[in-house]
Coordinates of C-alpha atoms in Angstrom, one line a residue:
X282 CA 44.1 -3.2 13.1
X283 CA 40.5 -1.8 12.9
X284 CA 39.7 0.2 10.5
X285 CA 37.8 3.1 10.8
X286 CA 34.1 3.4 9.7
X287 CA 33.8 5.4 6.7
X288 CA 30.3 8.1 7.3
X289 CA 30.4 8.2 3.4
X290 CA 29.4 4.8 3.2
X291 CA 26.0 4.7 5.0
X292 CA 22.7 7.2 5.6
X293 CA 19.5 6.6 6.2
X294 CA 18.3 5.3 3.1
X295 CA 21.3 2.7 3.1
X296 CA 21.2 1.4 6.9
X297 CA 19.2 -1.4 7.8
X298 CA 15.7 -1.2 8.1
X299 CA 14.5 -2.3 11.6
X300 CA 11.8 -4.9 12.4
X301 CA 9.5 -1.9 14.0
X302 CA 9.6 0.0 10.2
X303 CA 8.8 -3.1 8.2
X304 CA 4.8 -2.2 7.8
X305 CA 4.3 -4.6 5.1
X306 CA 2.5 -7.5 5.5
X307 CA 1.8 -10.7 3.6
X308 CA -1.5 -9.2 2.4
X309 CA 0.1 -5.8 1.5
X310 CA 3.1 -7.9 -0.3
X311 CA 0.1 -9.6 -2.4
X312 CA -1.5 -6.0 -3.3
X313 CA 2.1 -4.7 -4.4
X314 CA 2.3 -8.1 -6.5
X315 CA -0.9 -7.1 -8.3
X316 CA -0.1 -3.6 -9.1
X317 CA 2.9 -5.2 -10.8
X318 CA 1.1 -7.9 -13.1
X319 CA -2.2 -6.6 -13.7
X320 CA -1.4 -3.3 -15.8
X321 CA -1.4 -2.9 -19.8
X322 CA 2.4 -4.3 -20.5
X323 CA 1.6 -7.6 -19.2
X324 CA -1.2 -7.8 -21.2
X325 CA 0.5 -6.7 -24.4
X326 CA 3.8 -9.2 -23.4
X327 CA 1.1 -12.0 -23.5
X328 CA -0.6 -10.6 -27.0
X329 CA 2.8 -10.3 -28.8
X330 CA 3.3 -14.4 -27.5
X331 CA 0.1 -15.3 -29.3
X332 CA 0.9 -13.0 -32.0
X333 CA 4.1 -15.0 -33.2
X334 CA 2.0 -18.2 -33.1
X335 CA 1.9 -19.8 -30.1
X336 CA -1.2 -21.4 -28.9
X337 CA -2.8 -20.1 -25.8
X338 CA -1.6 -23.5 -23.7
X339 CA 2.3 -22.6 -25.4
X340 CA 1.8 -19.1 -24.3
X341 CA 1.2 -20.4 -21.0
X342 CA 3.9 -22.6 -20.7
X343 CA 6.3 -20.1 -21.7
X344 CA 5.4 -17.6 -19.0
X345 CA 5.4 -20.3 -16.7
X346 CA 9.2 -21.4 -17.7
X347 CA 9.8 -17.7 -17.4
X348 CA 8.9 -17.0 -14.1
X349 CA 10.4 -20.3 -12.8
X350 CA 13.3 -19.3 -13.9
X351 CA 13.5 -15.6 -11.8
X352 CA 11.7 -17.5 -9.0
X353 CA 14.9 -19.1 -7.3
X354 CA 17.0 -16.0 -8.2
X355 CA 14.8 -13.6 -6.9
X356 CA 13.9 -15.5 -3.5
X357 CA 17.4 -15.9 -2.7
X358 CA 17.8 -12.0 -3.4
X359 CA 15.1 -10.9 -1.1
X360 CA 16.5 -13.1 1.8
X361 CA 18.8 -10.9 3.2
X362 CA 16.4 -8.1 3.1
X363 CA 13.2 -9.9 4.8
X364 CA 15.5 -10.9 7.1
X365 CA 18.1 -8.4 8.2
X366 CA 16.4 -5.2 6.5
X367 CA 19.7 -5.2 4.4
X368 CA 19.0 -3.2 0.7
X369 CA 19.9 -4.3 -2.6
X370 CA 23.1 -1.3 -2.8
X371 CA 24.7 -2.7 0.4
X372 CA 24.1 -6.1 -0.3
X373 CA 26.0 -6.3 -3.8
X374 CA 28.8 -4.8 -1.7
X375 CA 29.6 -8.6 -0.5
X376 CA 29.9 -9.1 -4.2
X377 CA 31.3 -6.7 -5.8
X378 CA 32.8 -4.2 -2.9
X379 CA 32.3 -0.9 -2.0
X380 CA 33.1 0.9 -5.2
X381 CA 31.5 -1.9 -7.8
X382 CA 27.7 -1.7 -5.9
X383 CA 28.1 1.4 -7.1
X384 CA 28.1 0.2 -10.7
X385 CA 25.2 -2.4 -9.9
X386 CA 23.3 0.1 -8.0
X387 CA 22.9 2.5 -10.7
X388 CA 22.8 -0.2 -13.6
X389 CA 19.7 -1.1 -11.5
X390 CA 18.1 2.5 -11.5
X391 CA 19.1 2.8 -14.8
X392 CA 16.7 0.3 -16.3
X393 CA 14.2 1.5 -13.6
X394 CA 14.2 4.8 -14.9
X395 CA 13.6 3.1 -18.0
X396 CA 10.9 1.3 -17.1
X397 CA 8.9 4.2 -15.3
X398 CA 9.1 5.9 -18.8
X399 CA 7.7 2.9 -20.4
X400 CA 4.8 2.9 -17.7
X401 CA 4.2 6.6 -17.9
X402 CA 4.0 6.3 -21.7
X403 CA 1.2 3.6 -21.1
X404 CA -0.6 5.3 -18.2
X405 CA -0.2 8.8 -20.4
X406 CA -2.5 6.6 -23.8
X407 CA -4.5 5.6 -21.2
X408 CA -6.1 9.3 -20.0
X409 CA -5.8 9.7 -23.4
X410 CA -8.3 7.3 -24.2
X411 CA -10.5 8.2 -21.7
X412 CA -10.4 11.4 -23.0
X413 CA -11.4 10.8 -26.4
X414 CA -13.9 8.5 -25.2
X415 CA -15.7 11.0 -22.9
X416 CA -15.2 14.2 -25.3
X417 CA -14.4 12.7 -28.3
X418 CA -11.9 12.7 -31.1
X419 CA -11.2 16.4 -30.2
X420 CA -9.8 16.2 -27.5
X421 CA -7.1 13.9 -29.4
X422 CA -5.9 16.7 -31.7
X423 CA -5.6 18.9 -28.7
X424 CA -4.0 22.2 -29.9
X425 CA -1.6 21.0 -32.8
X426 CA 1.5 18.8 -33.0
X427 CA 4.9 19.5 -30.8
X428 CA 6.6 18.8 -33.6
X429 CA 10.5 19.1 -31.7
X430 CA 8.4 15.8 -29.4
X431 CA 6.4 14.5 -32.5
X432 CA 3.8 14.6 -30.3
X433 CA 0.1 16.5 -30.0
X434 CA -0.4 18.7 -27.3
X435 CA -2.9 15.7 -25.7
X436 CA -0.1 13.4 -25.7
X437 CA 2.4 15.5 -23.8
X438 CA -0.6 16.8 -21.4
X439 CA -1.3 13.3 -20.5
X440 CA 2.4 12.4 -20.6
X441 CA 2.8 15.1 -17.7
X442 CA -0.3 14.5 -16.0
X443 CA 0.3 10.6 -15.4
X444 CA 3.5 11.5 -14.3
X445 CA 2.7 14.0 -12.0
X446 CA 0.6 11.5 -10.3
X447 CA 3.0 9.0 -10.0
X448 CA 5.8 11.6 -8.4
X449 CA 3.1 12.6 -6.1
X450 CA 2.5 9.2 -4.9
X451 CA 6.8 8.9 -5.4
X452 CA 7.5 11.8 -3.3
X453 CA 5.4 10.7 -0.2
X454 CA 7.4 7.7 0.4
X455 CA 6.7 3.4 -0.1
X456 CA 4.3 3.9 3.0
X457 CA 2.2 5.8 0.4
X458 CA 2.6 3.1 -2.2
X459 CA 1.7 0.6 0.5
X460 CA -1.6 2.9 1.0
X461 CA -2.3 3.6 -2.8
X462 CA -2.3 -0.4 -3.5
X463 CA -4.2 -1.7 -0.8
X464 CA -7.4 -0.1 -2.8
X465 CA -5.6 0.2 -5.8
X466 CA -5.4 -4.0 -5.7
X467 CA -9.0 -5.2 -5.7
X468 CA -10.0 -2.5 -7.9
X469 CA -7.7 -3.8 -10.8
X470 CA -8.5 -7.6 -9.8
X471 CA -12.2 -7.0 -10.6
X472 CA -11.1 -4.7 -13.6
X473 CA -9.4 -7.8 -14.8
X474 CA -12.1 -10.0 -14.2
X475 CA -14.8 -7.3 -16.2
X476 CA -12.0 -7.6 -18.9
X477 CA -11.9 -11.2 -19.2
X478 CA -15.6 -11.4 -19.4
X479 CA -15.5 -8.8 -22.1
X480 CA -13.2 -10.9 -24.6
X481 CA -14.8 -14.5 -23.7
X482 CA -18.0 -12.8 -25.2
X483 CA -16.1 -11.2 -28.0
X484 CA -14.6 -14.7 -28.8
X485 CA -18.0 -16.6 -28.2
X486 CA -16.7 -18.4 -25.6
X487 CA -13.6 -19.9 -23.3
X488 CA -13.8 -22.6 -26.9
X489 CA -12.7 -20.6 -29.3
X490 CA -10.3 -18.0 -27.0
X491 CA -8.5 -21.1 -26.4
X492 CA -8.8 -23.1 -29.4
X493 CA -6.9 -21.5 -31.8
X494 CA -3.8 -23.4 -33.3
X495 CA -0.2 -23.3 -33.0
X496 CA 1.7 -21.8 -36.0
X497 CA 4.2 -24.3 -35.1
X498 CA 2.1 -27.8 -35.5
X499 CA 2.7 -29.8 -38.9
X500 CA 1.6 -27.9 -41.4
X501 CA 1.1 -24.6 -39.4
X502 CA 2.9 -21.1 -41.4
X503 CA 5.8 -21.6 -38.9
X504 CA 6.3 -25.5 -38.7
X505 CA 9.8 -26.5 -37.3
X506 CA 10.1 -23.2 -35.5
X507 CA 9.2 -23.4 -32.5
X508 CA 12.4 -23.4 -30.3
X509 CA 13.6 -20.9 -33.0
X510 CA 11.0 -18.8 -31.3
X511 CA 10.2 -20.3 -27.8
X512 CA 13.7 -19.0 -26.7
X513 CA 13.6 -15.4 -27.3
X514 CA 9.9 -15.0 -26.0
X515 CA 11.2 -16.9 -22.4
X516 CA 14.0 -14.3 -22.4
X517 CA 11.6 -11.2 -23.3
X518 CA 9.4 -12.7 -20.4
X519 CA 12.2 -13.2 -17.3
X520 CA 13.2 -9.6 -18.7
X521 CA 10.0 -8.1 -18.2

């Protein structure tokens, strides 16, 4: 017999999004895809790779194993949403029924909320250091120490601040993320671009950036180590 349709099991943040509300576009996917790679963690995943020893071309090749690896996994995922507007909660329902999405749902948000306090921490150093470099190191003593935080009164200002930002943008819905990343995109690109021209004359050159050794070659400080240490960089790297 039919069964009844529950009400407790959709709203309008679970039914399917129609073809008419799907705003984003190819070019607004690739500005999304920026904001996500082009920020500080990326950057300091890639410097903790060199750091154990890896050459620049290693440290390549394990991002590149990395992101092969979530390519396949992640496609497949997104298929039932690019086509049928269907969202990640109801979608795990197929897998794990009603009352287990519930468990993958919120293990999801879980290590969102996570990361969001990871990227607020980075984006709250970073008006810090603007700061300090437009008023000087007075402005990072602030008013004392919060000791209960074990942090200075500039940390948690910028802490708050950055967040507040972000909840603002948050709190407006994705149509305002769409918005805040189509200028928010080429910005960072030519940020990134200023950046990398800043360290190739730092180095003295695309030579020397890249020709530094691998720890791991014969006779390097880690020789015979390498897939003691390629393994749990890859997994770091699909992780992040």
């Amino acid at each position: 017999a039919p069964v009844e349709p529950s009400l407790t099991l959709i709203n309008d943040d679970l039914a399917p999004v129609l073809a008419s509300a799907r705003t984003f576009t190819t070019g607004d996917m690739a500005n999304l895809w920026v904001g996500l790679v082009v920020q500080i963690p990326s950057w300091t995943l890639c410097a903790t790779i060199l750091a154990q020893g890896f050459s620049a071309f290693e440290a390549l090749a394990c991002v590149l194993v990395a992101n092969v690896l979530v390519l396949v996994p992640l496609v497949l995922n997104g298929v039932p949403g690019t086509r049928f507007g269907v969202g990640f909660p109801v979608l795990c329902r197929a897998a794990f029924g009603i009352r287990g999405a519930n468990v993958a749902a919120l293990s999801r948000a879980i290590v969102a909320c996570g990361w969001f306090g990871i990227q607020t921490n980075m984006g709250g150093h970073a008006l810090k250091s603007i700061g300090v470099s437009v008023f000087g190191d007075a402005f990072a003593r602030g008013f004392g120490v919060v000791h209960w935080l074990g942090l200075s009164t500039t940390d948690l200002a910028c802490y708050v601040a950055f967040l507040s930002m972000q909840l603002c943008v948050i709190w407006n819905g994705i149509e305002s993320i769409r918005k805040l990343e189509e200028y928010a995109a080429p910005v960072l690109v030519a940020l990134s671009l200023a950046l990398f021209v800043w360290a190739l004359n730092a180095a003295g050159g695309l030579g020397p950036m890249l020709a530094a050794p691998s720890a791991f070659a014969v006779g390097g400080a880690r020789q015979g180590e390498f897939w003691r240490a390629f393994f749990p960089i890859v997994t770091a790297t699909v992780g992040f």
